[in-house]
Coordinates of C-alpha atoms in Angstrom, one line a residue:
M556 CA 150.6 150.1 72.4
A557 CA 148.4 152.4 70.4
F558 CA 148.1 149.7 67.7
A559 CA 147.1 147.0 70.2
T560 CA 144.5 149.3 71.8
S561 CA 143.1 150.0 68.3
R562 CA 142.9 146.3 67.5
L563 CA 141.1 145.7 70.9
L564 CA 138.6 148.5 70.2
V565 CA 137.8 147.1 66.7
R566 CA 137.3 143.6 68.1
T567 CA 135.1 144.9 70.9
R568 CA 133.0 146.8 68.4
A569 CA 132.8 143.8 66.2
H570 CA 131.7 141.6 69.1
S571 CA 129.1 144.2 70.2
A572 CA 127.7 144.2 66.6
I573 CA 127.6 140.4 66.6
M574 CA 125.8 140.3 69.9
K575 CA 123.4 142.9 68.8
N576 CA 122.6 141.0 65.7
R577 CA 122.3 137.8 67.7
N578 CA 119.9 139.4 70.2
D579 CA 117.9 141.0 67.4
S580 CA 117.6 137.6 65.8
I581 CA 116.5 136.0 69.1
I582 CA 113.9 138.7 69.7
R583 CA 112.5 138.3 66.1
A584 CA 112.5 134.5 66.6
S585 CA 110.9 134.7 70.0
T586 CA 108.2 137.1 68.7
V587 CA 107.5 134.9 65.7
L588 CA 107.3 131.9 68.0
L589 CA 104.9 133.6 70.4
K590 CA 102.7 134.7 67.5
S591 CA 102.6 131.2 66.2
Q592 CA 101.5 129.7 69.5
Q593 CA 98.1 130.0 71.3
F594 CA 99.9 131.6 74.2
S595 CA 98.0 132.5 77.3
T596 CA 99.2 134.4 80.4
N597 CA 96.2 133.2 82.5
N598 CA 96.4 130.5 85.1
D599 CA 95.5 127.9 82.5
P600 CA 96.9 124.4 82.4
I601 CA 96.6 124.5 78.6
R602 CA 99.4 127.1 78.7
D603 CA 101.9 124.4 79.4
K604 CA 101.0 122.7 76.1
T605 CA 102.0 125.7 74.0
V606 CA 105.0 127.8 75.1
H607 CA 106.7 128.6 78.4
M608 CA 108.2 132.0 79.4
T609 CA 111.1 132.0 81.8
S610 CA 113.5 134.5 83.3
S611 CA 116.2 131.8 83.6
R612 CA 119.2 131.6 81.3
G613 CA 122.3 129.5 81.0
V614 CA 123.1 126.8 83.5
N615 CA 120.1 127.9 85.5
V616 CA 117.9 126.5 82.8
L617 CA 119.8 123.2 82.7
H618 CA 119.6 122.8 86.5
D619 CA 115.9 123.5 86.7
P620 CA 114.0 120.2 86.4
L621 CA 110.8 122.0 85.3
L622 CA 112.7 123.6 82.4
S623 CA 115.5 121.3 81.4
K624 CA 115.2 119.2 78.3
G625 CA 118.6 117.6 78.6
T626 CA 119.8 116.9 75.1
A627 CA 116.6 117.9 73.4
F628 CA 117.0 121.7 73.3
S629 CA 116.8 123.0 69.7
I630 CA 119.6 125.1 68.2
D631 CA 117.3 128.2 68.4
E632 CA 116.6 127.5 72.1
R633 CA 120.3 127.0 72.8
E634 CA 120.9 130.5 71.4
R635 CA 118.1 132.4 73.1
L636 CA 118.6 130.7 76.4
A637 CA 122.4 131.1 76.4
I638 CA 123.1 127.4 76.7
R639 CA 124.8 126.8 73.4
G640 CA 128.0 124.8 74.1
L641 CA 126.7 123.7 77.6
V642 CA 125.1 120.5 76.3
P643 CA 126.3 118.0 73.8
P644 CA 125.9 119.4 70.2
R645 CA 123.5 116.7 68.9
C646 CA 119.9 117.5 69.5
Q647 CA 118.2 114.3 70.6
E648 CA 114.4 114.1 70.8
M649 CA 112.5 112.6 73.7
D650 CA 112.0 109.2 72.2
K651 CA 115.8 108.7 72.1
Q652 CA 116.1 110.0 75.7
I653 CA 113.4 107.5 76.8
L654 CA 115.5 104.6 75.3
R655 CA 118.5 105.8 77.2
V656 CA 116.9 106.2 80.6
K657 CA 114.9 103.0 80.3
H658 CA 118.0 101.1 79.5
N659 CA 119.8 102.5 82.6
L660 CA 116.7 101.9 84.7
D661 CA 116.6 98.2 83.7
I662 CA 120.2 97.8 84.8
C663 CA 119.2 98.6 88.4
E664 CA 118.9 95.4 90.3
T665 CA 116.6 96.2 93.2
P666 CA 113.3 98.1 93.6
L667 CA 115.1 100.6 95.9
S668 CA 117.9 101.2 93.4
K669 CA 115.2 101.8 90.7
F670 CA 113.5 104.3 93.1
I671 CA 116.7 106.2 93.6
F672 CA 117.4 106.3 89.8
L673 CA 113.9 107.6 89.1
A674 CA 114.2 110.2 91.9
A675 CA 117.4 111.5 90.3
L676 CA 115.7 111.7 86.9
Q677 CA 112.8 113.6 88.4
D678 CA 115.3 116.0 90.0
R679 CA 117.0 116.9 86.7
N680 CA 114.2 116.6 84.0
E681 CA 110.6 116.3 85.2
T682 CA 109.1 116.2 81.7
L683 CA 111.2 113.2 80.8
F684 CA 110.4 111.6 84.1
Y685 CA 106.7 111.8 83.6
K686 CA 106.9 110.7 80.0
L687 CA 108.7 107.6 81.1
L688 CA 106.3 107.0 84.0
I689 CA 103.2 107.3 81.9
E690 CA 104.6 105.0 79.1
H691 CA 105.5 102.4 81.7
L692 CA 103.0 103.1 84.4
E693 CA 102.1 99.4 85.1
E694 CA 105.8 98.7 85.8
L695 CA 106.8 101.8 87.6
A696 CA 103.8 102.7 89.8
G697 CA 105.0 100.2 92.3
I698 CA 108.5 101.7 92.3
I699 CA 107.5 105.4 92.8
Y700 CA 104.8 104.4 95.2
T701 CA 103.6 101.3 97.1
P702 CA 105.3 99.0 97.9
T703 CA 108.8 100.4 97.2
V704 CA 108.0 103.9 98.7
G705 CA 107.6 102.2 102.1
L706 CA 111.2 101.0 102.1
A707 CA 112.4 104.3 100.6
S708 CA 110.6 106.1 103.5
Q709 CA 112.3 104.0 106.1
R710 CA 115.7 104.8 104.6
S711 CA 114.9 108.3 103.4
H712 CA 117.5 109.9 105.7
S713 CA 120.3 107.6 104.3
I714 CA 119.4 107.9 100.6
Y715 CA 118.8 111.7 100.7
R716 CA 120.1 113.4 97.6
R717 CA 118.4 116.7 96.9
P718 CA 115.7 118.8 98.6
R719 CA 112.1 118.5 97.2
G720 CA 109.0 120.1 98.7
M721 CA 108.8 122.1 102.0
Y722 CA 109.5 121.2 105.6
F723 CA 107.7 123.0 108.4
S724 CA 109.2 122.0 111.8
S725 CA 108.6 122.7 115.4
Q726 CA 111.4 125.3 115.4
D727 CA 109.5 127.3 112.7
R728 CA 106.6 128.2 114.9
G729 CA 105.8 131.9 114.4
N730 CA 107.6 132.0 111.0
M731 CA 105.4 129.9 108.7
S732 CA 103.6 132.9 107.1
A733 CA 106.9 134.2 105.9
M734 CA 108.4 130.8 105.0
V735 CA 105.6 129.9 102.5
Y736 CA 107.0 132.7 100.2
N737 CA 110.2 130.7 99.9
W738 CA 108.4 128.4 97.6
P739 CA 109.3 129.6 94.0
Q740 CA 106.0 128.8 92.3
D741 CA 103.2 131.3 92.5
E742 CA 100.6 128.8 91.2
V743 CA 100.0 125.7 93.3
D744 CA 97.0 123.5 92.6
V745 CA 97.5 120.6 95.0
I746 CA 99.4 120.2 98.3
V747 CA 99.9 116.7 99.8
V748 CA 100.9 117.1 103.5
T749 CA 101.9 114.6 106.1
D750 CA 103.2 114.7 109.7
G751 CA 104.8 111.2 109.2
S752 CA 103.0 109.8 112.2
R753 CA 101.4 106.8 110.4
V754 CA 103.3 106.1 107.2
L755 CA 101.5 103.3 105.3
G756 CA 101.6 100.3 107.8
L757 CA 105.0 101.3 109.0
G758 CA 104.1 103.6 111.8
D759 CA 105.9 106.8 112.9
L760 CA 108.7 107.7 110.4
G761 CA 108.8 111.4 111.2
A762 CA 110.3 113.7 108.5
N763 CA 111.1 110.6 106.5
G764 CA 107.5 110.6 105.6
M765 CA 108.3 113.2 102.9
Q766 CA 108.6 110.4 100.4
I767 CA 104.9 109.8 100.7
P768 CA 103.7 113.3 99.5
I769 CA 106.4 113.2 96.7
G770 CA 105.1 109.8 95.5
K771 CA 101.5 110.8 95.8
L772 CA 102.1 114.0 93.8
S773 CA 104.0 112.0 91.1
L774 CA 100.8 110.0 90.7
Y775 CA 98.7 113.2 90.7
V776 CA 100.8 114.3 87.7
A777 CA 101.1 111.0 85.8
A778 CA 97.7 109.6 86.5
G779 CA 95.7 112.7 87.2
G780 CA 97.2 115.2 84.8
I781 CA 98.0 117.9 87.3
R782 CA 100.8 120.2 86.2
P783 CA 104.2 119.4 87.8
R784 CA 104.9 123.0 88.5
A785 CA 101.6 123.2 90.4
V786 CA 102.2 120.6 93.1
L787 CA 103.8 121.0 96.5
P788 CA 104.8 118.1 98.9
V789 CA 104.9 119.1 102.5
V790 CA 106.1 117.6 105.8
L791 CA 104.9 119.0 109.1
D792 CA 107.8 117.9 111.3
V793 CA 106.5 117.9 114.9
G794 CA 109.1 115.4 116.0
T795 CA 109.0 111.6 116.2
N796 CA 108.5 108.9 118.8
N797 CA 110.5 106.5 116.7
E798 CA 113.5 105.7 119.0
A799 CA 115.5 104.3 116.2
L800 CA 115.3 107.5 114.2
L801 CA 115.9 109.7 117.3
N802 CA 119.1 107.8 117.9
D803 CA 120.3 107.8 114.3
P804 CA 122.9 110.4 113.6
L805 CA 121.8 110.6 109.9
Y806 CA 118.2 111.4 110.7
L807 CA 117.2 114.7 109.2
G808 CA 114.1 115.6 111.2
M809 CA 113.6 117.2 114.6
G810 CA 115.2 115.1 117.3
H811 CA 112.5 115.3 120.0
P812 CA 109.2 113.5 120.8
R813 CA 106.1 114.5 118.9
L814 CA 104.1 117.5 119.8
E815 CA 100.7 116.5 121.1
G816 CA 97.5 118.1 122.3
D817 CA 97.0 121.8 122.0
D818 CA 100.6 122.4 120.8
Y819 CA 100.1 120.0 117.9
Y820 CA 96.8 121.5 116.7
A821 CA 98.1 125.1 117.1
F822 CA 101.1 124.1 114.9
V823 CA 98.8 122.8 112.2
E824 CA 96.5 125.9 112.4
E825 CA 99.5 128.1 111.9
W826 CA 100.5 126.2 108.8
I827 CA 97.0 126.3 107.4
T828 CA 96.9 130.1 108.0
A829 CA 100.2 130.5 106.2
I830 CA 98.9 128.6 103.2
M831 CA 95.8 130.8 103.1
T832 CA 98.1 133.8 103.3
R833 CA 100.2 132.7 100.3
W834 CA 97.4 131.3 98.1
P835 CA 94.1 133.0 99.1
S836 CA 90.9 132.8 97.2
N837 CA 87.6 134.7 97.8
V838 CA 84.6 132.5 97.2
S839 CA 81.2 134.1 97.9
N840 CA 82.9 136.7 100.1
I841 CA 84.6 134.0 102.2
I842 CA 88.4 134.1 102.3
T843 CA 89.6 130.5 101.7
I844 CA 92.4 128.9 99.6
H845 CA 92.3 127.9 95.9
V846 CA 94.8 125.1 96.7
L847 CA 93.5 121.6 97.3
I848 CA 95.1 120.1 100.4
Q849 CA 95.3 116.4 100.8
F850 CA 96.0 115.2 104.3
E851 CA 98.2 112.0 104.1
D852 CA 99.3 109.4 106.7
F853 CA 98.2 111.2 109.9
K854 CA 97.6 108.9 112.8
Y855 CA 94.2 108.3 114.5
P856 CA 92.6 110.4 116.0
H857 CA 94.5 113.4 114.5
A858 CA 93.4 112.3 111.0
Y859 CA 89.7 112.7 111.8
N860 CA 90.1 115.7 114.1
L861 CA 91.9 117.7 111.3
L862 CA 89.5 116.6 108.7
N863 CA 86.5 117.6 110.8
K864 CA 88.1 120.9 111.7
Y865 CA 89.0 122.0 108.2
R866 CA 86.7 120.3 105.7
D867 CA 84.2 123.2 105.8
R868 CA 86.9 125.9 106.0
I869 CA 89.2 125.0 103.1
T870 CA 89.3 122.7 100.1
C871 CA 90.7 119.6 101.6
F872 CA 90.2 115.9 102.1
N873 CA 92.0 113.0 103.9
D874 CA 93.3 110.4 101.5
D875 CA 93.5 107.5 104.1
I876 CA 89.9 108.1 105.2
Q877 CA 88.1 109.2 102.1
S878 CA 90.1 108.0 99.0
T879 CA 90.6 104.6 100.6
S880 CA 86.8 104.6 101.2
A881 CA 86.0 105.4 97.6
I882 CA 88.3 102.8 96.0
T883 CA 87.2 100.1 98.5
L884 CA 83.5 100.9 97.9
A885 CA 84.2 100.7 94.2
G886 CA 85.8 97.2 94.6
I887 CA 82.8 96.0 96.6
L888 CA 80.3 97.3 94.1
A889 CA 82.2 95.7 91.3
S890 CA 82.4 92.4 93.3
L891 CA 78.6 92.4 93.5
K892 CA 78.4 92.4 89.7
A893 CA 81.2 89.7 89.6
R894 CA 78.9 87.6 91.8
G895 CA 75.9 88.1 89.6
L896 CA 74.2 90.5 91.9
A897 CA 73.1 94.1 91.4
Q898 CA 75.1 97.0 92.9
E899 CA 71.9 98.1 94.6
D900 CA 72.1 94.9 96.7
L901 CA 75.0 96.4 98.8
S902 CA 72.8 96.7 101.9
N903 CA 72.3 92.9 101.8
E904 CA 76.1 92.3 102.3
R905 CA 77.5 91.2 105.6
I906 CA 80.9 92.9 106.0
I907 CA 83.6 92.4 108.5
C908 CA 86.3 95.1 108.8
V909 CA 89.4 94.2 110.7
G910 CA 91.0 97.5 111.7
A911 CA 89.2 100.4 113.5
G912 CA 91.6 103.2 112.8
S913 CA 91.2 106.2 110.5
A914 CA 91.3 104.0 107.3
G915 CA 89.0 101.3 108.7
V916 CA 86.4 103.7 110.0
G917 CA 86.7 105.8 106.9
V918 CA 86.1 102.8 104.6
C919 CA 83.1 101.8 106.5
E920 CA 81.6 105.3 106.5
G921 CA 81.8 105.3 102.7
I922 CA 80.0 102.0 102.5
I923 CA 77.3 103.4 104.9
D924 CA 77.0 106.5 102.7
C925 CA 76.3 104.3 99.7
M926 CA 73.8 102.1 101.4
V927 CA 71.8 105.1 102.5
D928 CA 72.1 106.7 99.1
Q929 CA 70.7 103.5 97.5
G930 CA 67.6 103.9 99.7
K931 CA 67.3 100.3 100.7
V932 CA 68.1 101.1 104.3
K933 CA 66.1 103.9 105.9
T934 CA 68.6 105.1 108.4
R935 CA 72.4 105.1 109.0
E936 CA 71.7 103.1 112.2
E937 CA 70.2 100.4 110.1
A938 CA 73.2 100.4 107.7
Y939 CA 75.6 100.2 110.7
R940 CA 74.1 96.8 111.5
R941 CA 75.5 95.4 108.3
I942 CA 79.1 96.0 109.3
Y943 CA 81.1 94.3 112.0
M944 CA 84.3 96.0 113.2
L945 CA 87.3 94.7 115.1
D946 CA 90.2 96.5 116.7
Q947 CA 93.3 95.1 118.2
N948 CA 91.3 93.6 121.0
G949 CA 88.7 91.9 118.8
L950 CA 85.1 92.7 118.0
L951 CA 83.5 95.9 119.2
G952 CA 80.8 94.1 121.1
N953 CA 78.2 94.4 123.7
S954 CA 80.4 95.2 126.8
A955 CA 82.4 97.9 124.9
V956 CA 80.2 100.6 126.4
S957 CA 79.2 98.9 129.6
A958 CA 80.1 100.1 133.1
G959 CA 82.4 97.1 133.5
D960 CA 84.6 98.0 130.5
K961 CA 85.5 101.6 130.9
S962 CA 88.9 101.0 129.2
R963 CA 87.1 100.8 125.8
V964 CA 85.3 104.2 126.2
M965 CA 86.5 107.5 124.9
Q966 CA 88.4 109.4 127.7
G967 CA 89.1 113.0 126.8
P968 CA 90.7 114.6 123.7
E969 CA 93.5 112.1 123.4
R970 CA 92.2 108.5 123.0
P971 CA 93.9 106.0 125.3
K972 CA 95.0 102.9 123.6
G973 CA 92.2 100.4 123.6
S974 CA 89.4 103.0 124.0
L975 CA 86.7 103.9 121.5
D976 CA 85.5 107.3 120.2
E977 CA 82.1 108.3 118.9
R978 CA 82.8 107.1 115.3
Q979 CA 83.8 103.6 116.4
L980 CA 81.0 103.4 118.9
C981 CA 78.5 103.4 115.9
Y982 CA 79.8 99.9 115.1
V983 CA 79.4 98.3 118.5
K984 CA 77.2 95.2 118.3
S985 CA 75.1 94.9 121.4
D986 CA 74.0 91.3 120.5
L987 CA 77.5 89.9 120.3
P988 CA 80.2 89.5 123.0
D989 CA 82.9 92.1 123.1
R990 CA 86.4 91.1 121.9
M991 CA 85.2 88.1 119.9
N992 CA 88.1 86.9 117.7
L993 CA 87.9 86.9 113.9
E994 CA 87.5 83.1 113.5
D995 CA 84.5 82.9 115.8
L996 CA 82.9 86.0 114.4
I997 CA 83.2 84.6 110.8
E998 CA 81.5 81.4 112.0
E999 CA 78.8 83.4 113.7
V1000 CA 77.8 86.0 111.1
K1001 CA 78.9 84.3 107.9
P1002 CA 80.3 87.4 106.2
T1003 CA 80.3 87.9 102.4
V1004 CA 83.1 90.5 102.5
L1005 CA 86.3 90.6 104.6
L1006 CA 88.3 93.8 104.8
G1007 CA 91.7 94.2 106.4
L1008 CA 93.0 97.6 107.4
T1009 CA 95.3 96.8 110.3
G1010 CA 98.8 97.4 109.0
I1011 CA 99.7 94.0 110.4
G1012 CA 100.8 91.2 108.1
G1013 CA 99.1 87.8 108.4
V1014 CA 96.1 88.8 110.5
F1015 CA 93.8 86.7 108.3
S1016 CA 94.4 83.1 109.4
E1017 CA 93.9 80.0 107.4
K1018 CA 91.0 79.0 109.6
A1019 CA 89.3 82.4 109.1
I1020 CA 89.6 82.2 105.4
R1021 CA 88.6 78.6 105.1
T1022 CA 85.5 79.2 107.3
M1023 CA 84.5 82.1 105.1
A1024 CA 84.9 80.0 102.0
Q1025 CA 82.5 77.4 103.5
H1026 CA 79.7 79.9 103.5
N1027 CA 80.3 81.7 100.2
E1028 CA 80.5 80.6 96.6
K1029 CA 82.8 83.6 96.0
P1030 CA 84.1 85.1 99.2
V1031 CA 85.3 88.7 98.8
I1032 CA 88.7 89.1 100.5
F1033 CA 90.4 92.5 100.6
P1034 CA 93.7 92.7 102.6
L1035 CA 94.3 96.4 102.1
S1036 CA 97.2 97.3 104.3
N1037 CA 100.5 98.6 102.7
P1038 CA 103.2 97.7 101.9
D1039 CA 102.8 94.1 100.7
T1040 CA 104.7 92.8 103.7
H1041 CA 102.0 94.2 105.9
A1042 CA 99.0 92.8 104.0
E1043 CA 96.6 90.7 106.2
C1044 CA 97.2 87.8 103.8
T1045 CA 98.8 87.1 100.4
A1046 CA 97.1 86.4 97.2
E1047 CA 98.5 82.9 97.2
Q1048 CA 97.1 82.2 100.6
A1049 CA 93.6 83.6 99.8
F1050 CA 93.3 81.4 96.7
K1051 CA 94.8 78.3 98.3
W1052 CA 92.6 78.5 101.4
T1053 CA 89.4 79.2 99.4
D1054 CA 90.2 76.5 96.8
G1055 CA 90.4 79.2 94.1
K1056 CA 87.0 80.7 94.8
A1057 CA 88.1 84.1 96.3
I1058 CA 87.5 87.5 94.7
F1059 CA 90.8 89.1 95.8
A1060 CA 92.0 92.7 96.0
S1061 CA 94.9 94.2 98.0
G1062 CA 96.4 97.6 98.7
S1063 CA 99.8 96.7 97.2
P1064 CA 100.2 94.7 94.0
F1065 CA 100.4 90.9 94.1
K1066 CA 100.9 88.7 91.0
D1067 CA 98.1 86.5 89.7
V1068 CA 98.1 83.0 91.1
K1069 CA 98.1 79.8 89.1
L1070 CA 95.6 77.4 90.5
P1071 CA 95.9 73.6 90.8
N1072 CA 93.2 73.2 88.1
G1073 CA 95.3 75.3 85.6
K1074 CA 93.1 78.3 85.9
I1075 CA 94.4 81.7 87.0
G1076 CA 93.4 83.4 90.2
R1077 CA 93.1 87.1 89.3
T1078 CA 94.4 89.7 91.7
N1079 CA 93.3 93.3 91.9
Q1080 CA 95.1 96.3 93.4
C1081 CA 92.5 98.1 95.4
N1082 CA 94.7 101.2 95.8
N1083 CA 94.0 104.8 96.3
S1084 CA 95.9 105.6 93.0
Y1085 CA 92.6 104.7 91.3
S1086 CA 90.7 107.4 93.2
F1087 CA 92.6 110.4 94.5
P1088 CA 94.2 111.6 91.2
G1089 CA 90.8 111.8 89.5
I1090 CA 89.2 113.4 92.6
G1091 CA 91.9 116.0 92.7
L1092 CA 91.7 116.6 89.0
G1093 CA 88.0 117.2 89.2
V1094 CA 88.3 119.6 92.2
V1095 CA 91.1 121.5 90.4
T1096 CA 89.3 121.6 87.1
S1097 CA 86.0 122.8 88.5
K1098 CA 87.7 125.1 91.0
A1099 CA 85.4 123.6 93.7
S1100 CA 85.5 125.5 97.0
R1101 CA 84.9 122.3 99.0
V1102 CA 85.3 118.5 98.6
S1103 CA 82.0 117.0 99.5
P1104 CA 81.1 113.4 100.5
E1105 CA 79.1 113.0 97.3
M1106 CA 82.2 113.5 95.3
F1107 CA 83.8 110.3 96.8
L1108 CA 80.5 108.4 96.3
E1109 CA 80.3 109.3 92.6
A1110 CA 84.0 108.5 92.2
A1111 CA 83.4 105.0 93.6
K1112 CA 80.5 104.5 91.2
A1113 CA 82.5 105.7 88.3
I1114 CA 85.4 103.3 89.0
A1115 CA 83.0 100.4 89.7
D1116 CA 81.4 100.8 86.2
I1117 CA 84.7 100.5 84.3
A1118 CA 85.3 96.7 84.3
T1119 CA 83.7 94.8 81.5
P1120 CA 81.4 91.8 82.0
S1121 CA 84.1 89.5 80.7
Q1122 CA 86.6 90.9 83.1
L1123 CA 84.2 90.6 86.1
K1124 CA 83.6 87.0 85.2
E1125 CA 87.3 86.4 85.6
G1126 CA 87.4 88.2 89.0
I1127 CA 88.9 91.4 87.6
L1128 CA 87.4 94.4 89.4
F1129 CA 89.6 97.2 88.2
P1130 CA 91.3 98.2 85.0
G1131 CA 95.0 97.7 84.8
V1132 CA 97.3 100.4 86.3
S1133 CA 98.3 101.4 82.8
Q1134 CA 94.7 102.7 82.5
L1135 CA 94.9 105.1 85.4
R1136 CA 94.7 108.3 83.3
H1137 CA 91.5 106.9 81.7
V1138 CA 90.1 106.2 85.1
S1139 CA 91.1 109.6 86.4
N1140 CA 89.3 111.3 83.5
K1141 CA 86.0 109.5 84.3
V1142 CA 86.3 110.1 88.0
A1143 CA 87.2 113.8 87.5
T1144 CA 84.2 114.3 85.2
R1145 CA 81.8 112.9 87.9
V1146 CA 83.5 115.1 90.5
C1147 CA 83.0 118.2 88.3
E1148 CA 79.3 117.3 87.9
V1149 CA 78.9 117.1 91.6
A1150 CA 80.7 120.5 92.1
Y1151 CA 78.3 122.2 89.7
Q1152 CA 75.2 120.4 91.0
Q1153 CA 76.0 121.4 94.6
G1154 CA 76.9 125.0 93.7
L1155 CA 80.5 124.5 94.9
T1156 CA 82.1 126.4 92.0
T1157 CA 81.6 129.8 90.5
K1158 CA 83.5 128.7 87.3
K1159 CA 81.3 129.3 84.3
L1160 CA 81.1 126.8 81.5
K1161 CA 81.3 128.2 78.0
E1162 CA 78.4 127.7 75.7
G1163 CA 78.4 124.1 74.4
E1164 CA 81.3 123.2 76.6
V1165 CA 81.2 119.5 77.8
L1166 CA 82.6 118.6 81.2
A1167 CA 84.4 115.5 79.9
D1168 CA 86.1 117.6 77.2
L1169 CA 87.1 120.2 79.8
V1170 CA 88.6 117.6 82.0
R1171 CA 90.5 115.9 79.2
D1172 CA 91.9 119.2 77.8
S1173 CA 93.1 120.3 81.3
M1174 CA 95.2 117.2 81.8
Y1175 CA 99.0 117.7 81.6
D1176 CA 100.7 115.8 78.9
P1177 CA 104.5 115.6 79.3
E1178 CA 105.9 117.0 76.0
Y1179 CA 108.6 119.5 75.5
V1180 CA 107.3 123.0 74.6
P1181 CA 109.4 125.9 73.3
L1182 CA 111.1 128.0 76.0
V1183 CA 111.3 131.8 75.6
N1184 CA 113.4 134.1 77.9
H1185 CA 111.6 137.2 79.3
H1186 CA 114.6 139.4 78.8
H1187 CA 114.6 139.0 75.1
M1188 CA 111.0 140.3 74.9
A1189 CA 111.8 143.5 76.8

């Protein structure tokens, strides 16, 4: 017994000595590593390009998608992070990992199965996910976002795998200021939040709307260069009026009708206050937040009411109203050049907008802003006369505000179906009959631009498009509703009905169309993915305290200037989706310029620092960086 005890004591001492030497080696290696890196402890995105400190060890590292490298951990990392033996012995770099995941992705037969595969990859290794996404952005953007994200949202409760983001529900009222501290990241740059009330063109999807913030933030990272650890998707689950979801036993959201009125706005106010509590910022002695909040897929009129309430209190914008406006304006400005006209001729356009909801009104407001900015119209009222707006009843015409048609006038805080509010009333045409249909209106006003923001597929009839083509050498046709099944017309229809003359752009991607004469009808994706990542990057980089209308106007101009003359001649208005990071860089630089010009930032530029370089250097690039454990530095 004494001999056995002696042997055990010797082995224990030997093991302790080995572990001490091992830990000493790790400490020395970590110290050397830190000294060899330009390591910063500040809130600086460049930090993620050097070395990352973590308190995690062992399987916790492997299970954290922000830390995990899968098979790419070096031998030294495996030692210092206590994961040696927990992954296959061969260290395989990222290029080999990309080959493996791309092969497995290609085996997936449907867009939804590809979506699920990519979501699983994101949940286990975000660096690899974003590397794959950036290298194949043209192919995969339509999988992680429109159009596939629409189907994924509809089925979100049945394909649920793992939690991502935060849910604030009606049962959490009174607890949100405590709940926000459950989020593990102390640094958050961008929040995308939805209440799921108007998801794409699919309507009320309740808590299933979470797929939209997740998809948007994936594009913020891949296209806009925002750090993955600094984004937060949020759903405000105030219930749903979708009977199919309420009756589905697998639905994961609150099973009651939506909060409305004062209860709804009090709920949102509590959430905003909670965010200000967790991520406060003092700008010019005003307590605000240093997080950018993007409101996403809120129904009308909540979308406008929330934007108007918070735009001067916090750093926020509404994607459906303002980003959609910026990219649509960019498309129209580029189309002017494609038609041999100057961008300054915008106020000469005759524009029909079919759709009078938050997106439709927002798009038109952006066009009005640009007309006024160009100076060829003296007042906004004069600019309003260039745009004709239709809702579900037809044209907003002369009897819309008459005593005989009270049903179309705003009635109290909640807009009855079929009524108008003060934003829509600006577009009423007193010289044309109310509720005129689209075909008759096109014949009457001979528009140069036709916009669709209805969320209803097939609204643009053959007669409407053919009539427009009779009056225009190059009719501009933008069916912008998402997903593609809800587009107002298809690319093939637009080119067929205009005999190949159309300048075409849609919200979701359509393939180019081969014309009877052998030429190719070029399609464009007029999607927010060209605008919001760069706008967000510019706001985050400049640390702007507010998001101003001028930022969206400058973003539109920046995007409109990218297409080359040869591309415009072919009808190409935007660069390919693979160029989104390049687009975001240009947009962000313009946004930063506006922030400094308008005094919206206190961030000081270093002597000789160029904004374009500052933006480029701040963009996240998905590469593995060395991981060092805090405990080994103690």
